[in-house]
Amino acid sequence: MGSLHIRTYPDPLLRKKSRELLQVTDEEKELIGYMVETMYANRGVGLAAPQVGVAKRIIVVDAQTGLLKMINPRMVSAKGMSSLEEGCLSVPGRLVEVRRAEEISVSFMDMDNKESLKSFKGLTAKVIQHEIDHLDGKLILDYLPWYRRLLPKRGDVKCLQ
Ligand code: NI
């Protein structure tokens, strides 16, 4: 195993809507293994397949509740809202305050092609929402007010080159 190359903004693949999987094959299992390696190698708490160049609805998360591997994750309910400064491996050097739900229920398929419904809270819930955003082509930059998109903060300039 090894680490995969992480696509960074403004790579157009990060803006694509990823497609659902009918089932997990050996090919996806191998990809998921690489995604986990890549997440840990970069000290990330989550990673979505489009970040490594694959437009499939697959995410891996390891925030507070152990390693999660989810295929076709979909938020089915949400409770509470709060802000958190988020970073993203695809938007290096940038922190953006993002408002998201505090508790969520997520339906997803696991590595054995079984449908599952689980609830999450705290950082794990936030990271799952961040990764689902990636599957829809959405980035933390989209949560910036328009004037901050035009006028980057001092120190952010390097990342925009
Ligand atoms: Ni990200």
CSV table of N, CA and C and ligand atoms in Angstrom, one decimal:
chain,number,residue,atom,x,y,z
A,1,MET,N,0.8,-1.2,0.0
A,1,MET,CA,0.0,0.0,0.0
A,1,MET,C,0.9,1.2,0.0
A,2,GLY,N,0.3,2.3,-0.3
A,2,GLY,CA,1.0,3.6,-0.4
A,2,GLY,C,0.0,4.7,-0.4
A,3,SER,N,0.6,5.9,-0.5
A,3,SER,CA,-0.2,7.1,-0.5
A,3,SER,C,-0.6,7.5,-1.9
A,4,LEU,N,-1.8,8.0,-2.1
A,4,LEU,CA,-2.2,8.5,-3.4
A,4,LEU,C,-2.0,10.1,-3.4
A,5,HIS,N,-1.9,10.6,-4.7
A,5,HIS,CA,-1.8,12.0,-4.8
A,5,HIS,C,-3.1,12.7,-4.5
A,6,ILE,N,-3.1,13.7,-3.7
A,6,ILE,CA,-4.3,14.5,-3.4
A,6,ILE,C,-4.5,15.7,-4.3
A,7,ARG,N,-5.6,15.7,-5.0
A,7,ARG,CA,-5.9,16.8,-5.8
A,7,ARG,C,-6.2,18.1,-5.0
A,8,THR,N,-5.7,19.2,-5.5
A,8,THR,CA,-6.0,20.4,-4.7
A,8,THR,C,-6.7,21.5,-5.6
A,9,TYR,N,-7.4,22.4,-5.0
A,9,TYR,CA,-8.1,23.4,-5.6
A,9,TYR,C,-7.1,24.2,-6.5
A,10,PRO,N,-7.5,24.6,-7.8
A,10,PRO,CA,-8.8,24.5,-8.4
A,10,PRO,C,-8.9,23.3,-9.4
A,11,ASP,N,-8.4,22.1,-9.1
A,11,ASP,CA,-8.6,20.9,-9.9
A,11,ASP,C,-10.1,20.7,-10.2
A,12,PRO,N,-10.4,20.7,-11.5
A,12,PRO,CA,-11.9,20.6,-11.9
A,12,PRO,C,-12.6,19.3,-11.3
A,13,LEU,N,-11.8,18.2,-11.1
A,13,LEU,CA,-12.4,17.0,-10.6
A,13,LEU,C,-13.1,17.3,-9.2
A,14,LEU,N,-12.5,18.2,-8.4
A,14,LEU,CA,-13.1,18.5,-7.1
A,14,LEU,C,-14.5,19.1,-7.2
A,15,ARG,N,-14.8,19.6,-8.4
A,15,ARG,CA,-16.1,20.2,-8.6
A,15,ARG,C,-17.2,19.3,-9.2
A,16,LYS,N,-16.8,18.1,-9.6
A,16,LYS,CA,-17.7,17.2,-10.2
A,16,LYS,C,-18.6,16.5,-9.2
A,17,LYS,N,-19.8,16.1,-9.6
A,17,LYS,CA,-20.7,15.3,-8.7
A,17,LYS,C,-20.3,13.9,-8.9
A,18,SER,N,-19.9,13.2,-7.8
A,18,SER,CA,-19.5,11.8,-7.9
A,18,SER,C,-20.7,10.9,-8.0
A,19,ARG,N,-20.5,9.7,-8.6
A,19,ARG,CA,-21.6,8.8,-8.9
A,19,ARG,C,-21.7,7.7,-7.8
A,20,GLU,N,-23.0,7.3,-7.6
A,20,GLU,CA,-23.2,6.2,-6.7
A,20,GLU,C,-22.7,4.9,-7.1
A,21,LEU,N,-22.5,4.0,-6.2
A,21,LEU,CA,-22.0,2.6,-6.6
A,21,LEU,C,-23.2,1.7,-6.3
A,22,LEU,N,-23.3,0.7,-7.2
A,22,LEU,CA,-24.3,-0.3,-7.0
A,22,LEU,C,-23.8,-1.4,-6.0
A,23,GLN,N,-22.5,-1.6,-6.1
A,23,GLN,CA,-21.9,-2.5,-5.1
A,23,GLN,C,-20.4,-2.3,-5.0
A,24,VAL,N,-19.8,-2.8,-3.9
A,24,VAL,CA,-18.4,-2.6,-3.7
A,24,VAL,C,-17.7,-3.8,-4.3
A,25,THR,N,-16.8,-3.6,-5.3
A,25,THR,CA,-16.0,-4.7,-5.9
A,25,THR,C,-14.6,-4.6,-5.3
A,26,ASP,N,-13.8,-5.6,-5.7
A,26,ASP,CA,-12.4,-5.6,-5.2
A,26,ASP,C,-11.7,-4.3,-5.6
A,27,GLU,N,-12.1,-3.8,-6.7
A,27,GLU,CA,-11.4,-2.6,-7.2
A,27,GLU,C,-11.7,-1.4,-6.2
A,28,GLU,N,-12.9,-1.3,-5.7
A,28,GLU,CA,-13.2,-0.3,-4.7
A,28,GLU,C,-12.6,-0.6,-3.4
A,29,LYS,N,-12.6,-1.9,-3.0
A,29,LYS,CA,-11.9,-2.2,-1.7
A,29,LYS,C,-10.5,-1.8,-1.7
A,30,GLU,N,-9.8,-2.0,-2.9
A,30,GLU,CA,-8.4,-1.6,-3.0
A,30,GLU,C,-8.3,-0.1,-2.9
A,31,LEU,N,-9.2,0.6,-3.6
A,31,LEU,CA,-9.2,2.0,-3.5
A,31,LEU,C,-9.4,2.6,-2.1
A,32,ILE,N,-10.3,2.0,-1.4
A,32,ILE,CA,-10.6,2.4,0.0
A,32,ILE,C,-9.4,2.2,0.9
A,33,GLY,N,-8.7,1.1,0.7
A,33,GLY,CA,-7.4,0.8,1.4
A,33,GLY,C,-6.4,1.9,1.2
A,34,TYR,N,-6.3,2.3,-0.1
A,34,TYR,CA,-5.4,3.4,-0.4
A,34,TYR,C,-5.8,4.7,0.2
A,35,MET,N,-7.1,4.9,0.2
A,35,MET,CA,-7.7,6.2,0.7
A,35,MET,C,-7.4,6.3,2.2
A,36,VAL,N,-7.5,5.2,3.0
A,36,VAL,CA,-7.2,5.2,4.4
A,36,VAL,C,-5.7,5.5,4.6
A,37,GLU,N,-4.9,4.8,3.9
A,37,GLU,CA,-3.4,5.1,4.0
A,37,GLU,C,-3.1,6.6,3.7
A,38,THR,N,-3.8,7.1,2.7
A,38,THR,CA,-3.5,8.5,2.3
A,38,THR,C,-4.0,9.5,3.3
A,39,MET,N,-5.2,9.2,3.9
A,39,MET,CA,-5.7,10.0,5.0
A,39,MET,C,-4.7,10.1,6.2
A,40,TYR,N,-4.3,8.9,6.6
A,40,TYR,CA,-3.4,8.8,7.8
A,40,TYR,C,-2.0,9.5,7.4
A,41,ALA,N,-1.5,9.2,6.2
A,41,ALA,CA,-0.2,9.8,5.8
A,41,ALA,C,-0.2,11.3,5.9
A,42,ASN,N,-1.4,11.9,5.6
A,42,ASN,CA,-1.5,13.3,5.6
A,42,ASN,C,-2.1,13.9,6.9
A,43,ARG,N,-2.2,13.1,7.9
A,43,ARG,CA,-2.8,13.4,9.2
A,43,ARG,C,-4.2,14.1,9.0
A,44,GLY,N,-4.9,13.5,8.1
A,44,GLY,CA,-6.3,14.0,7.9
A,44,GLY,C,-7.3,13.2,8.8
A,45,VAL,N,-8.5,13.8,9.0
A,45,VAL,CA,-9.5,13.1,9.7
A,45,VAL,C,-10.6,12.6,8.8
A,46,GLY,N,-10.5,12.8,7.5
A,46,GLY,CA,-11.4,12.3,6.6
A,46,GLY,C,-10.9,12.5,5.1
A,47,LEU,N,-11.4,11.7,4.2
A,47,LEU,CA,-11.0,11.8,2.8
A,47,LEU,C,-12.1,11.3,1.9
A,48,ALA,N,-12.4,12.0,0.8
A,48,ALA,CA,-13.4,11.6,-0.1
A,48,ALA,C,-12.7,11.2,-1.4
A,49,ALA,N,-13.3,10.2,-2.1
A,49,ALA,CA,-12.7,9.6,-3.3
A,49,ALA,C,-12.3,10.7,-4.4
A,50,PRO,N,-13.2,11.7,-4.6
A,50,PRO,CA,-12.8,12.7,-5.6
A,50,PRO,C,-11.5,13.4,-5.3
A,51,GLN,N,-11.1,13.5,-4.0
A,51,GLN,CA,-9.9,14.1,-3.6
A,51,GLN,C,-8.6,13.3,-4.2
A,52,VAL,N,-8.8,12.0,-4.4
A,52,VAL,CA,-7.7,11.3,-5.0
A,52,VAL,C,-8.0,10.9,-6.5
A,53,GLY,N,-8.9,11.7,-7.1
A,53,GLY,CA,-9.1,11.6,-8.5
A,53,GLY,C,-10.2,10.6,-9.0
A,54,VAL,N,-11.0,10.1,-8.0
A,54,VAL,CA,-12.0,9.1,-8.4
A,54,VAL,C,-13.4,9.6,-8.1
A,55,ALA,N,-14.2,9.8,-9.1
A,55,ALA,CA,-15.5,10.4,-8.9
A,55,ALA,C,-16.6,9.4,-8.5
A,56,LYS,N,-16.4,8.7,-7.4
A,56,LYS,CA,-17.3,7.7,-6.8
A,56,LYS,C,-17.6,8.1,-5.4
A,57,ARG,N,-18.9,7.8,-5.0
A,57,ARG,CA,-19.4,8.2,-3.7
A,57,ARG,C,-18.8,7.3,-2.6
A,58,ILE,N,-17.6,7.6,-2.2
A,58,ILE,CA,-16.9,6.8,-1.2
A,58,ILE,C,-16.2,7.8,-0.3
A,59,ILE,N,-16.3,7.6,1.1
A,59,ILE,CA,-15.6,8.5,2.0
A,59,ILE,C,-15.0,7.6,3.1
A,60,VAL,N,-13.9,8.1,3.7
A,60,VAL,CA,-13.3,7.4,4.9
A,60,VAL,C,-13.1,8.5,5.9
A,61,VAL,N,-13.4,8.2,7.2
A,61,VAL,CA,-13.4,9.2,8.2
A,61,VAL,C,-12.7,8.5,9.5
A,62,ASP,N,-11.8,9.2,10.1
A,62,ASP,CA,-11.4,8.8,11.4
A,62,ASP,C,-11.2,10.0,12.3
A,63,ALA,N,-12.2,10.4,13.0
A,63,ALA,CA,-12.1,11.6,13.8
A,63,ALA,C,-12.1,11.3,15.3
A,64,GLN,N,-13.2,10.7,15.8
A,64,GLN,CA,-13.2,10.4,17.3
A,64,GLN,C,-13.8,9.1,17.6
A,65,THR,N,-14.4,8.5,16.6
A,65,THR,CA,-15.1,7.2,16.9
A,65,THR,C,-14.5,6.0,16.1
A,66,GLY,N,-13.3,6.1,15.7
A,66,GLY,CA,-12.6,5.0,15.0
A,66,GLY,C,-12.8,5.2,13.5
A,67,LEU,N,-12.2,4.2,12.8
A,67,LEU,CA,-12.2,4.3,11.3
A,67,LEU,C,-13.6,4.0,10.7
A,68,LEU,N,-14.1,4.8,9.9
A,68,LEU,CA,-15.4,4.6,9.2
A,68,LEU,C,-15.1,4.6,7.7
A,69,LYS,N,-15.7,3.6,7.0
A,69,LYS,CA,-15.6,3.5,5.5
A,69,LYS,C,-17.0,3.5,5.0
A,70,MET,N,-17.4,4.5,4.2
A,70,MET,CA,-18.8,4.6,3.8
A,70,MET,C,-18.9,4.7,2.3
A,71,ILE,N,-19.8,3.9,1.8
A,71,ILE,CA,-20.1,4.0,0.3
A,71,ILE,C,-21.6,4.6,0.2
A,72,ASN,N,-21.7,5.5,-0.8
A,72,ASN,CA,-23.0,6.2,-1.0
A,72,ASN,C,-23.6,6.8,0.3
A,73,PRO,N,-22.8,7.5,1.1
A,73,PRO,CA,-23.3,8.1,2.3
A,73,PRO,C,-24.4,9.2,2.0
A,74,ARG,N,-25.4,9.2,2.8
A,74,ARG,CA,-26.5,10.1,2.6
A,74,ARG,C,-27.0,10.6,4.0
A,75,MET,N,-27.1,11.9,4.2
A,75,MET,CA,-27.6,12.4,5.5
A,75,MET,C,-29.1,12.3,5.4
A,76,VAL,N,-29.7,11.6,6.4
A,76,VAL,CA,-31.2,11.4,6.4
A,76,VAL,C,-31.9,12.3,7.5
A,77,SER,N,-31.1,12.7,8.5
A,77,SER,CA,-31.7,13.6,9.4
A,77,SER,C,-30.6,14.4,10.1
A,78,ALA,N,-30.9,15.6,10.6
A,78,ALA,CA,-29.9,16.5,11.2
A,78,ALA,C,-30.5,17.2,12.4
A,79,LYS,N,-29.7,17.5,13.4
A,79,LYS,CA,-30.1,18.2,14.6
A,79,LYS,C,-29.1,19.2,15.0
A,80,GLY,N,-29.5,20.4,15.4
A,80,GLY,CA,-28.6,21.4,16.0
A,80,GLY,C,-27.6,22.0,14.9
A,81,MET,N,-27.1,23.2,15.1
A,81,MET,CA,-26.2,23.8,14.2
A,81,MET,C,-25.1,24.5,15.0
A,82,SER,N,-23.9,24.4,14.5
A,82,SER,CA,-22.8,25.1,15.2
A,82,SER,C,-21.7,25.3,14.2
A,83,SER,N,-20.8,26.3,14.5
A,83,SER,CA,-19.7,26.6,13.6
A,83,SER,C,-18.4,26.0,14.0
A,84,LEU,N,-17.6,25.6,13.0
A,84,LEU,CA,-16.3,25.1,13.3
A,84,LEU,C,-15.3,25.5,12.2
A,85,GLU,N,-14.1,25.9,12.6
A,85,GLU,CA,-13.1,26.2,11.6
A,85,GLU,C,-12.6,24.9,11.0
A,86,GLU,N,-12.8,24.8,9.7
A,86,GLU,CA,-12.4,23.5,9.0
A,86,GLU,C,-11.2,23.8,8.1
A,87,GLY,N,-10.4,22.8,8.0
A,87,GLY,CA,-9.4,22.8,7.0
A,87,GLY,C,-9.7,21.6,6.0
A,88,CYS,N,-9.0,21.6,4.9
A,88,CYS,CA,-9.2,20.5,3.9
A,88,CYS,C,-7.9,20.2,3.2
A,89,LEU,N,-7.6,18.9,3.0
A,89,LEU,CA,-6.4,18.5,2.4
A,89,LEU,C,-6.3,19.0,0.9
A,90,SER,N,-7.5,19.3,0.3
A,90,SER,CA,-7.6,19.8,-1.0
A,90,SER,C,-7.5,21.3,-1.1
A,91,VAL,N,-7.6,22.0,0.0
A,91,VAL,CA,-7.5,23.5,0.1
A,91,VAL,C,-6.4,23.8,1.1
A,92,PRO,N,-5.1,23.5,0.8
A,92,PRO,CA,-4.1,23.6,1.8
A,92,PRO,C,-3.9,25.0,2.3
A,93,GLY,N,-3.6,25.1,3.6
A,93,GLY,CA,-3.2,26.4,4.2
A,93,GLY,C,-4.4,27.3,4.5
A,94,ARG,N,-5.6,26.8,4.3
A,94,ARG,CA,-6.8,27.6,4.5
A,94,ARG,C,-7.7,27.1,5.6
A,95,LEU,N,-8.2,27.9,6.5
A,95,LEU,CA,-9.2,27.5,7.4
A,95,LEU,C,-10.4,28.4,7.2
A,96,VAL,N,-11.6,27.7,7.2
A,96,VAL,CA,-12.8,28.4,6.9
A,96,VAL,C,-13.8,28.0,8.0
A,97,GLU,N,-14.5,29.0,8.5
A,97,GLU,CA,-15.6,28.7,9.5
A,97,GLU,C,-16.8,28.2,8.8
A,98,VAL,N,-17.3,27.0,9.1
A,98,VAL,CA,-18.4,26.4,8.4
A,98,VAL,C,-19.5,26.0,9.5
A,99,ARG,N,-20.7,26.4,9.2
A,99,ARG,CA,-21.8,26.0,10.0
A,99,ARG,C,-22.5,24.7,9.6
A,100,ARG,N,-22.5,23.8,10.4
A,100,ARG,CA,-23.1,22.5,10.1
A,100,ARG,C,-23.9,21.9,11.2
A,101,ALA,N,-24.7,20.8,10.9
A,101,ALA,CA,-25.4,20.2,12.0
A,101,ALA,C,-24.5,19.5,13.0
A,102,GLU,N,-25.0,19.4,14.2
A,102,GLU,CA,-24.2,18.8,15.3
A,102,GLU,C,-24.4,17.3,15.4
A,103,GLU,N,-25.6,16.9,15.1
A,103,GLU,CA,-25.9,15.4,15.1
A,103,GLU,C,-26.6,15.0,13.8
A,104,ILE,N,-26.2,13.9,13.3
A,104,ILE,CA,-26.8,13.5,12.0
A,104,ILE,C,-27.0,12.0,12.0
A,105,SER,N,-28.0,11.6,11.2
A,105,SER,CA,-28.1,10.2,10.9
A,105,SER,C,-27.7,10.0,9.4
A,106,VAL,N,-27.0,8.9,9.1
A,106,VAL,CA,-26.4,8.7,7.8
A,106,VAL,C,-26.7,7.3,7.3
A,107,SER,N,-27.3,7.2,6.1
A,107,SER,CA,-27.4,5.9,5.6
A,107,SER,C,-26.3,5.7,4.6
A,108,PHE,N,-25.8,4.5,4.6
A,108,PHE,CA,-24.6,4.2,3.7
A,108,PHE,C,-24.5,2.7,3.5
A,109,MET,N,-23.7,2.3,2.5
A,109,MET,CA,-23.4,0.9,2.3
A,109,MET,C,-22.0,0.6,2.9
A,110,ASP,N,-21.8,-0.6,3.5
A,110,ASP,CA,-20.5,-0.9,4.1
A,110,ASP,C,-19.7,-1.7,3.1
A,111,MET,N,-18.6,-2.2,3.5
A,111,MET,CA,-17.6,-2.9,2.7
A,111,MET,C,-18.2,-4.3,2.2
A,112,ASP,N,-19.2,-4.7,2.9
A,112,ASP,CA,-19.9,-6.0,2.6
A,112,ASP,C,-21.2,-5.8,1.8
A,113,ASN,N,-21.3,-4.6,1.3
A,113,ASN,CA,-22.5,-4.3,0.5
A,113,ASN,C,-23.8,-4.3,1.3
A,114,LYS,N,-23.7,-4.1,2.6
A,114,LYS,CA,-24.8,-4.0,3.4
A,114,LYS,C,-25.2,-2.6,3.7
A,115,GLU,N,-26.5,-2.3,3.6
A,115,GLU,CA,-27.1,-1.0,3.9
A,115,GLU,C,-27.1,-0.8,5.4
A,116,SER,N,-26.7,0.4,5.9
A,116,SER,CA,-26.6,0.7,7.3
A,116,SER,C,-27.2,2.1,7.6
A,117,LEU,N,-27.7,2.3,8.8
A,117,LEU,CA,-28.1,3.6,9.2
A,117,LEU,C,-27.5,3.9,10.6
A,118,LYS,N,-26.7,4.9,10.7
A,118,LYS,CA,-26.1,5.2,12.0
A,118,LYS,C,-26.1,6.7,12.3
A,119,SER,N,-26.1,6.9,13.6
A,119,SER,CA,-26.1,8.3,14.1
A,119,SER,C,-24.7,8.7,14.6
A,120,PHE,N,-24.4,10.0,14.3
A,120,PHE,CA,-23.1,10.5,14.7
A,120,PHE,C,-23.2,11.9,15.3
A,121,LYS,N,-22.3,12.3,16.2
A,121,LYS,CA,-22.3,13.7,16.7
A,121,LYS,C,-20.9,14.1,16.9
A,122,GLY,N,-20.8,15.4,17.3
A,122,GLY,CA,-19.4,16.0,17.5
A,122,GLY,C,-18.6,16.1,16.2
A,123,LEU,N,-17.3,16.0,16.4
A,123,LEU,CA,-16.4,16.1,15.3
A,123,LEU,C,-16.7,15.1,14.1
A,124,THR,N,-17.0,13.9,14.5
A,124,THR,CA,-17.3,12.9,13.5
A,124,THR,C,-18.4,13.3,12.6
A,125,ALA,N,-19.5,13.9,13.2
A,125,ALA,CA,-20.6,14.3,12.4
A,125,ALA,C,-20.2,15.5,11.4
A,126,LYS,N,-19.4,16.4,11.9
A,126,LYS,CA,-18.9,17.5,11.1
A,126,LYS,C,-18.1,17.0,9.9
A,127,VAL,N,-17.2,16.0,10.2
A,127,VAL,CA,-16.3,15.5,9.2
A,127,VAL,C,-17.1,14.8,8.1
A,128,ILE,N,-18.1,14.0,8.5
A,128,ILE,CA,-18.9,13.2,7.5
A,128,ILE,C,-19.6,14.2,6.6
A,129,GLN,N,-20.1,15.3,7.2
A,129,GLN,CA,-20.8,16.3,6.3
A,129,GLN,C,-19.8,17.0,5.4
A,130,HIS,N,-18.6,17.3,5.8
A,130,HIS,CA,-17.6,17.8,5.0
A,130,HIS,C,-17.2,16.9,3.8
A,131,GLU,N,-17.1,15.6,4.1
A,131,GLU,CA,-16.8,14.6,3.1
A,131,GLU,C,-17.9,14.4,2.1
A,132,ILE,N,-19.2,14.5,2.6
A,132,ILE,CA,-20.3,14.3,1.7
A,132,ILE,C,-20.3,15.6,0.7
A,133,ASP,N,-20.0,16.7,1.2
A,133,ASP,CA,-19.9,17.9,0.4
A,133,ASP,C,-18.9,17.6,-0.8
A,134,HIS,N,-17.8,17.0,-0.5
A,134,HIS,CA,-16.8,16.7,-1.6
A,134,HIS,C,-17.5,15.9,-2.7
A,135,LEU,N,-18.4,14.9,-2.3
A,135,LEU,CA,-19.0,14.1,-3.3
A,135,LEU,C,-20.0,14.9,-4.2
A,136,ASP,N,-20.4,16.0,-3.7
A,136,ASP,CA,-21.3,16.9,-4.5
A,136,ASP,C,-20.5,18.1,-5.1
A,137,GLY,N,-19.2,18.0,-5.1
A,137,GLY,CA,-18.4,19.0,-5.7
A,137,GLY,C,-18.3,20.3,-4.9
A,138,LYS,N,-18.6,20.2,-3.6
A,138,LYS,CA,-18.6,21.4,-2.8
A,138,LYS,C,-17.3,21.5,-1.9
A,139,LEU,N,-16.7,22.7,-1.8
A,139,LEU,CA,-15.5,22.9,-1.0
A,139,LEU,C,-15.8,23.9,0.1
A,140,ILE,N,-14.9,23.9,1.2
A,140,ILE,CA,-15.0,24.8,2.3
A,140,ILE,C,-15.0,26.3,1.8
A,141,LEU,N,-14.3,26.5,0.6
A,141,LEU,CA,-14.3,27.9,0.1
A,141,LEU,C,-15.7,28.4,-0.2
A,142,ASP,N,-16.6,27.5,-0.5
A,142,ASP,CA,-18.0,27.9,-0.9
A,142,ASP,C,-18.7,28.5,0.3
A,143,TYR,N,-18.2,28.3,1.5
A,143,TYR,CA,-18.9,28.8,2.7
A,143,TYR,C,-18.4,30.2,3.1
A,144,LEU,N,-17.4,30.7,2.3
A,144,LEU,CA,-16.8,32.0,2.6
A,144,LEU,C,-17.9,33.1,2.1
A,145,PRO,N,-18.0,34.2,2.8
A,145,PRO,CA,-18.8,35.2,2.2
A,145,PRO,C,-18.1,35.8,1.0
A,146,TRP,N,-18.9,36.3,0.0
A,146,TRP,CA,-18.4,36.6,-1.3
A,146,TRP,C,-17.2,37.6,-1.2
A,147,TYR,N,-17.2,38.5,-0.2
A,147,TYR,CA,-16.1,39.5,-0.2
A,147,TYR,C,-14.8,38.9,0.2
A,148,ARG,N,-14.9,37.8,1.0
A,148,ARG,CA,-13.7,37.1,1.4
A,148,ARG,C,-13.1,36.2,0.3
A,149,ARG,N,-14.0,35.8,-0.6
A,149,ARG,CA,-13.5,35.1,-1.7
A,149,ARG,C,-12.7,36.0,-2.6
A,150,LEU,N,-13.1,37.3,-2.7
A,150,LEU,CA,-12.4,38.2,-3.6
A,150,LEU,C,-11.1,38.7,-3.0
A,151,LEU,N,-11.2,38.9,-1.6
A,151,LEU,CA,-10.1,39.5,-0.9
A,151,LEU,C,-9.5,38.5,0.1
A,152,PRO,N,-8.6,37.7,-0.3
A,152,PRO,CA,-8.1,36.7,0.7
A,152,PRO,C,-7.4,37.3,1.9
A,153,LYS,N,-7.5,36.7,3.0
A,153,LYS,CA,-6.9,37.2,4.2
A,153,LYS,C,-5.4,37.2,4.0
A,154,ARG,N,-4.7,38.1,4.7
A,154,ARG,CA,-3.2,38.1,4.6
A,154,ARG,C,-2.8,36.7,5.1
A,155,GLY,N,-1.8,36.2,4.3
A,155,GLY,CA,-1.3,34.8,4.7
A,155,GLY,C,-2.0,33.7,3.9
A,156,ASP,N,-3.1,34.1,3.3
A,156,ASP,CA,-3.8,33.1,2.5
A,156,ASP,C,-3.4,33.1,1.1
A,157,VAL,N,-2.7,34.2,0.7
A,157,VAL,CA,-2.4,34.4,-0.7
A,157,VAL,C,-1.6,33.3,-1.4
A,158,LYS,N,-0.7,32.7,-0.7
A,158,LYS,CA,0.1,31.6,-1.2
A,158,LYS,C,-0.8,30.5,-1.7
A,159,CYS,N,-1.9,30.2,-1.0
A,159,CYS,CA,-2.7,29.1,-1.4
A,159,CYS,C,-3.5,29.4,-2.6
A,160,LEU,N,-3.6,30.6,-3.0
A,160,LEU,CA,-4.5,30.9,-4.2
A,160,LEU,C,-3.7,30.9,-5.5
A,161,GLN,N,-2.4,30.7,-5.4
A,161,GLN,CA,-1.6,30.8,-6.6
A,161,GLN,C,-1.8,29.6,-7.5
B,1,NI,NI,-11.9,18.3,2.5
